[in-house]
Tab-separated table of C-alpha atoms in Angstrom:
chain	number	residue	atom	x	y	z
A	829	MET	CA	30.980	136.679	45.961
A	830	SER	CA	31.225	132.905	45.771
A	831	ALA	CA	33.458	132.873	48.865
A	832	ARG	CA	30.848	134.848	50.798
A	833	VAL	CA	28.117	132.480	49.672
A	834	ARG	CA	30.170	129.479	50.751
A	835	GLU	CA	30.890	131.082	54.118
A	836	PHE	CA	27.216	131.937	54.606
A	837	PHE	CA	26.189	128.421	53.619
A	838	ARG	CA	28.777	126.862	55.929
A	839	ARG	CA	28.053	129.076	58.925
A	840	TRP	CA	24.280	129.434	58.829
A	841	ILE	CA	23.168	126.194	57.215
A	842	ILE	CA	25.759	123.445	57.556
A	843	GLN	CA	26.888	124.513	61.027
A	844	ALA	CA	23.312	125.041	62.206
A	845	VAL	CA	22.264	121.600	60.981
A	846	SER	CA	25.379	120.064	62.535
A	847	ASP	CA	24.662	121.719	65.888
A	848	GLN	CA	21.057	120.527	65.865
A	849	PHE	CA	22.099	116.989	64.954
A	850	TYR	CA	24.681	116.959	67.755
A	851	SER	CA	22.099	118.180	70.271
A	852	PHE	CA	19.629	115.581	69.039
A	853	GLY	CA	22.206	112.783	69.085
A	854	THR	CA	23.345	113.526	72.627
A	855	ALA	CA	19.792	113.958	73.939
A	856	ILE	CA	18.731	110.429	72.990
A	857	SER	CA	21.159	108.533	75.189
A	858	TRP	CA	20.560	104.884	76.022
A	859	SER	CA	19.464	105.963	79.502
A	860	ALA	CA	16.784	108.197	77.991
A	861	LEU	CA	15.604	105.428	75.666
A	862	SER	CA	15.556	102.927	78.537
A	863	SER	CA	12.549	104.652	80.106
A	864	ILE	CA	10.540	103.109	77.264
A	865	GLY	CA	12.618	100.042	76.464
A	866	ASN	CA	12.616	98.787	80.067
A	867	SER	CA	8.890	99.377	80.580
A	868	ARG	CA	6.926	96.161	81.025
A	869	ILE	CA	3.955	97.611	79.168
A	870	ALA	CA	6.188	98.628	76.266
A	871	ARG	CA	7.678	95.135	76.128
A	872	LEU	CA	4.201	93.721	75.542
A	873	THR	CA	4.098	95.583	72.233
A	874	ILE	CA	6.736	93.153	70.927
A	875	ILE	CA	4.083	90.430	70.651
A	876	MET	CA	1.218	92.732	69.654
A	877	PRO	CA	2.092	92.747	65.920
A	878	PHE	CA	1.533	88.987	65.845
A	879	VAL	CA	-1.823	89.407	67.560
A	880	GLY	CA	-2.609	92.267	65.191
A	881	TYR	CA	-1.748	90.086	62.222
A	882	LEU	CA	-4.377	87.564	63.305
A	883	ILE	CA	-6.946	90.338	63.662
A	884	VAL	CA	-6.193	92.222	60.438
A	885	PHE	CA	-6.159	89.132	58.242
A	886	ASN	CA	-9.095	87.407	59.894
A	887	SER	CA	-12.239	88.603	58.161
A	888	THR	CA	-14.517	88.003	61.145
A	889	LEU	CA	-12.286	89.747	63.676
A	890	SER	CA	-11.369	92.482	61.201
A	891	ASP	CA	-15.036	93.337	60.676
A	892	TYR	CA	-15.597	93.303	64.434
A	893	PHE	CA	-12.748	95.723	65.173
A	894	SER	CA	-13.159	97.898	62.082
A	895	THR	CA	-14.244	101.523	62.420
A	896	ILE	CA	-16.558	103.382	60.049
A	897	LEU	CA	-17.988	106.858	60.172
A	898	PRO	CA	-21.685	107.342	60.873
A	899	ALA	CA	-23.631	107.844	57.652
A	900	ASP	CA	-24.314	111.552	58.211
A	901	LEU	CA	-20.655	112.315	58.988
A	902	ALA	CA	-19.427	110.187	56.100
A	903	HIS	CA	-21.646	112.139	53.722
A	904	GLU	CA	-20.374	115.513	54.982
A	905	SER	CA	-16.706	114.694	55.494
A	906	GLY	CA	-15.865	113.373	52.048
A	907	ASP	CA	-14.094	110.296	50.779
A	908	LEU	CA	-10.640	111.117	52.240
A	909	TRP	CA	-11.831	111.358	55.839
A	910	THR	CA	-13.946	108.243	55.410
A	911	PHE	CA	-10.995	106.338	53.963
A	912	LEU	CA	-8.609	107.386	56.749
A	913	TYR	CA	-11.109	106.645	59.491
A	914	SER	CA	-11.831	103.200	58.087
A	915	ARG	CA	-8.101	102.409	58.233
A	916	ASN	CA	-7.716	103.047	61.972
A	917	LEU	CA	-7.050	99.370	62.583
A	918	TYR	CA	-4.142	99.440	60.143
A	919	PHE	CA	-2.673	102.530	61.804
A	920	LEU	CA	-2.788	100.740	65.143
A	921	TYR	CA	-1.248	97.597	63.671
A	922	PHE	CA	1.692	99.331	62.006
A	923	GLY	CA	2.130	101.606	65.018
A	924	LEU	CA	2.455	98.604	67.320
A	925	LEU	CA	4.709	96.897	64.781
A	926	LEU	CA	7.173	99.800	64.687
A	927	PHE	CA	6.967	100.532	68.407
A	928	GLY	CA	7.442	96.872	69.295
A	929	GLY	CA	10.325	96.672	66.832
A	930	GLY	CA	11.986	99.594	68.596
A	931	VAL	CA	11.566	97.939	71.996
A	932	ALA	CA	12.955	94.652	70.669
A	933	LEU	CA	15.896	96.424	69.039
A	934	PHE	CA	16.631	98.313	72.251
A	935	ASN	CA	16.805	95.083	74.237
A	936	VAL	CA	19.181	93.599	71.665
A	937	VAL	CA	21.647	96.413	70.948
A	938	ALA	CA	21.606	98.601	74.076
A	939	PRO	CA	24.575	97.967	76.408
A	940	SER	CA	23.567	95.496	79.093
A	941	GLN	CA	24.939	97.799	81.794
A	942	ILE	CA	22.547	100.570	80.752
A	943	ARG	CA	19.574	98.222	80.398
A	944	ARG	CA	20.042	97.006	83.959
A	945	PHE	CA	21.171	100.300	85.488
A	946	PRO	CA	19.926	103.361	83.552
A	947	ALA	CA	21.186	105.687	86.310
A	948	ALA	CA	24.921	106.032	86.925
A	949	GLU	CA	24.364	106.010	90.689
A	950	SER	CA	22.733	102.568	90.549
A	951	TYR	CA	25.486	101.208	88.332
A	952	ILE	CA	28.251	102.499	90.603
A	953	ALA	CA	26.548	101.080	93.700
A	954	ALA	CA	26.060	97.680	92.054
A	955	MET	CA	29.624	97.502	90.760
A	956	ASP	CA	31.020	98.568	94.114
A	957	THR	CA	29.495	95.510	95.784
A	958	ILE	CA	31.482	93.160	93.513
A	959	ARG	CA	34.512	95.395	92.988
A	960	THR	CA	37.851	93.748	92.323
A	961	PRO	CA	41.038	95.190	90.789
A	962	ASN	CA	40.434	93.218	87.597
A	963	LEU	CA	36.862	94.494	87.363
A	964	VAL	CA	37.991	98.106	87.732
A	965	ILE	CA	40.722	97.611	85.138
A	966	GLY	CA	38.219	96.023	82.756
A	967	SER	CA	35.863	98.984	83.084
A	968	PHE	CA	38.696	101.451	82.533
A	969	GLU	CA	39.937	99.575	79.466
A	970	ASN	CA	36.382	99.454	78.114
A	971	THR	CA	36.111	103.239	78.373
A	972	ILE	CA	39.480	103.774	76.711
A	973	GLY	CA	38.467	101.392	73.929
A	974	MET	CA	35.342	103.453	73.210
A	975	TYR	CA	37.472	106.614	73.269
A	976	PHE	CA	39.881	105.294	70.634
A	977	ALA	CA	37.085	103.808	68.508
A	978	SER	CA	34.963	106.977	68.449
A	979	LEU	CA	37.546	109.771	68.218
A	980	HIS	CA	40.310	110.199	65.674
A	981	GLY	CA	43.208	112.579	65.148
A	982	GLU	CA	42.811	115.962	66.805
A	983	GLU	CA	39.391	114.941	68.147
A	984	ARG	CA	41.257	113.049	70.862
A	985	SER	CA	42.954	116.192	72.131
A	986	SER	CA	41.788	117.657	75.419
A	987	MET	CA	41.944	121.091	73.773
A	988	PHE	CA	39.620	120.098	70.929
A	989	VAL	CA	35.840	120.093	71.384
A	990	ALA	CA	34.895	116.739	69.875
A	991	ARG	CA	31.320	116.960	68.629
A	992	ARG	CA	30.828	113.254	68.159
A	993	ILE	CA	27.503	111.811	69.258
A	994	GLY	CA	29.248	108.500	69.935
A	995	PHE	CA	31.617	110.103	72.466
A	996	PRO	CA	30.403	113.651	73.288
A	997	SER	CA	32.671	116.459	74.407
A	998	ASP	CA	31.525	116.372	78.032
A	999	VAL	CA	32.374	112.662	78.296
A	1000	SER	CA	35.712	113.275	76.588
A	1001	GLY	CA	36.413	116.148	78.982
A	1002	ASP	CA	35.676	113.981	82.021
A	1003	LEU	CA	38.019	111.301	80.707
A	1004	HIS	CA	40.861	113.745	80.025
A	1005	ARG	CA	40.608	115.220	83.511
A	1006	PHE	CA	40.693	111.756	85.040
A	1007	VAL	CA	43.684	110.672	82.952
A	1008	GLU	CA	45.506	113.825	84.012
A	1009	ARG	CA	44.956	112.914	87.666
A	1010	LEU	CA	46.230	109.407	87.037
A	1011	PHE	CA	49.317	110.570	85.163
A	1012	LEU	CA	50.271	113.164	87.760
A	1013	ALA	CA	49.934	110.515	90.454
A	1014	THR	CA	52.403	108.242	88.634
A	1015	GLU	CA	55.174	110.863	88.879
A	1016	PHE	CA	56.612	109.898	85.509
A	1017	SER	CA	58.652	112.324	83.448
A	1018	ASP	CA	59.309	112.573	79.725
A	1019	GLU	CA	62.748	111.025	80.185
A	1020	ASP	CA	61.123	107.707	81.025
A	1021	PHE	CA	59.700	107.395	77.520
A	1022	GLU	CA	61.863	109.359	75.115
A	1023	PRO	CA	65.654	109.567	74.628
A	1024	ALA	CA	67.037	112.995	75.424
A	1025	GLU	CA	68.645	113.378	72.002
A	1026	ASP	CA	65.277	112.833	70.275
A	1027	ARG	CA	63.310	115.128	72.515
A	1028	LEU	CA	62.365	118.558	71.163
A	1029	GLY	CA	60.926	120.155	74.258
A	1030	SER	CA	58.395	118.159	76.259
A	1031	ARG	CA	56.509	115.149	74.992
A	1032	PHE	CA	53.528	115.305	77.310
A	1033	TRP	CA	53.332	119.023	78.067
A	1034	THR	CA	52.498	122.023	75.918
A	1035	GLY	CA	54.598	125.170	75.984
A	1036	SER	CA	51.981	126.828	78.190
A	1037	GLY	CA	52.139	124.014	80.731
A	1038	TYR	CA	49.060	121.950	79.853
A	1039	LEU	CA	49.272	118.182	79.975
A	1040	MET	CA	48.467	116.531	76.634
A	1041	THR	CA	46.411	113.652	77.947
A	1042	ASP	CA	45.765	112.396	74.422
A	1043	GLU	CA	49.520	111.904	74.037
A	1044	VAL	CA	49.623	110.133	77.396
A	1045	LEU	CA	46.963	107.679	76.216
A	1046	ASP	CA	48.623	107.233	72.823
A	1047	VAL	CA	51.890	106.283	74.511
A	1048	ALA	CA	50.287	104.109	77.184
A	1049	TYR	CA	48.297	102.166	74.583
A	1050	SER	CA	50.886	102.182	71.810
A	1051	GLY	CA	51.542	98.480	72.275
A	1052	ARG	CA	55.291	99.061	72.503
A	1053	ARG	CA	57.004	97.127	75.237
A	1054	ALA	CA	58.986	100.165	76.347
A	1055	ASP	CA	55.784	102.133	76.927
A	1056	ARG	CA	54.011	99.399	78.847
A	1057	ILE	CA	55.350	100.760	82.123
A	1058	LEU	CA	53.097	103.799	81.709
A	1059	HIS	CA	50.141	101.606	80.793
A	1060	VAL	CA	50.555	99.512	83.935
A	1061	ALA	CA	51.064	102.593	86.091
A	1062	LEU	CA	47.838	104.187	84.841
A	1063	LEU	CA	45.913	100.983	85.535
A	1064	ASP	CA	47.344	100.775	89.046
A	1065	GLU	CA	46.218	104.323	89.745
A	1066	ALA	CA	42.788	103.664	88.194
A	1067	VAL	CA	42.229	100.779	90.618
A	1068	ALA	CA	42.526	103.295	93.448
A	1069	HIS	CA	39.609	105.332	92.008
A	1070	PRO	CA	36.862	102.787	91.237
A	1071	THR	CA	33.976	105.249	91.533
A	1072	ASP	CA	35.467	107.498	88.858
A	1073	VAL	CA	36.150	104.513	86.616
A	1074	PHE	CA	32.611	103.125	86.870
A	1075	TYR	CA	31.102	106.573	86.369
A	1076	LEU	CA	33.155	107.198	83.228
A	1077	GLU	CA	32.283	103.794	81.823
A	1078	HIS	CA	28.568	104.368	82.371
A	1079	ARG	CA	28.755	107.820	80.783
A	1080	ALA	CA	30.582	106.465	77.740
A	1081	LEU	CA	28.177	103.545	77.362
A	1082	GLU	CA	25.213	105.924	77.330
A	1083	TYR	CA	26.322	107.184	73.910
A	1084	HIS	CA	27.810	103.977	72.535
A	1085	ARG	CA	26.474	102.657	69.193
A	1086	SER	CA	25.095	106.001	68.099
A	1087	ALA	CA	23.546	104.726	64.850
A	1088	ALA	CA	21.566	102.098	66.758
A	1089	ARG	CA	20.336	104.745	69.205
A	1090	ILE	CA	18.981	106.876	66.380
A	1091	ILE	CA	17.279	103.887	64.746
A	1092	VAL	CA	15.604	102.883	68.021
A	1093	PHE	CA	14.398	106.450	68.529
A	1094	LEU	CA	12.980	106.594	64.996
A	1095	PHE	CA	11.114	103.330	65.570
A	1096	TYR	CA	9.662	104.764	68.788
A	1097	ALA	CA	8.734	108.051	67.120
A	1098	MET	CA	7.116	106.571	64.006
A	1099	GLY	CA	5.290	103.917	66.008
A	1100	SER	CA	3.964	106.488	68.467
A	1101	ALA	CA	2.828	108.766	65.634
A	1102	LEU	CA	0.842	105.969	64.006
A	1103	LEU	CA	-0.663	104.921	67.335
A	1104	VAL	CA	-1.951	108.397	68.168
A	1105	PHE	CA	-3.116	109.163	64.621
A	1106	PRO	CA	-6.556	107.508	65.059
A	1107	SER	CA	-7.170	109.572	68.201
A	1108	ILE	CA	-6.100	112.769	66.450
A	1109	LEU	CA	-8.264	111.948	63.435
A	1110	THR	CA	-11.296	111.234	65.613
A	1111	SER	CA	-10.777	114.464	67.556
A	1112	ILE	CA	-10.554	116.470	64.328
A	1113	LEU	CA	-13.777	114.958	63.030
A	1114	ILE	CA	-15.593	115.626	66.296
A	1115	LEU	CA	-14.468	119.250	66.354
A	1116	LYS	CA	-15.191	119.703	62.661
A	1117	PHE	CA	-18.774	118.496	62.874
A	1118	TRP	CA	-19.568	119.702	66.386
């Protein structure tokens, strides 16, 4: 019975929550958040808390901007509605504080490439105008660095669906397909990297004929001098495909720093909720006492 309960709990609760969190984490990419963070109007909210501070703690201005219910509505609505309505200025202040904090945080922690070019097409076009072999190699190495930092163990395998919001499965799949193209273009064989007497079958290929691109990357970036030939060969092939390299880098950067993305979103969400609360409260009162 306990095994069934654990299985039910794992399948219908833990797995369901995990799936929802993964969907949520991949939906709020830096590109999605940039629609607010890059807005000039939204950037003005960064200074609004300071202006709000002067208003809230200045008795003259606070009285001028304060809101109170008309006497007849205040009598009918009760103390709670009167209290909430009289605090509209505070809701606006804290809403702007949180929203402005989210905008400021976005402009600090979001990758500069995404802030300047939220769309992959714009980023590729901009990078293509200044493209050099070193620039392409740098972008490729940046993507590989995010791959190694975000995925661990079997998560790096092309046959494993990595549900990491910092490096989602679709980005991982694109990278594995690209690495496979690069490796096949190098025309290397297992003999170049492993002595025949130590080889039990194939190092880079599965028994069913699939290339283990995670093993290719592990060898290429092992740091061993003997494996550096593969590393250099992959970079040489990557230089010949700059569009793919820039696209992969942009895609990976969209989900980089996942914790910061969630924090920025929460700041936006809480700030927006506080900002619209006075309007919702006023609408409720109008409808209630129509």
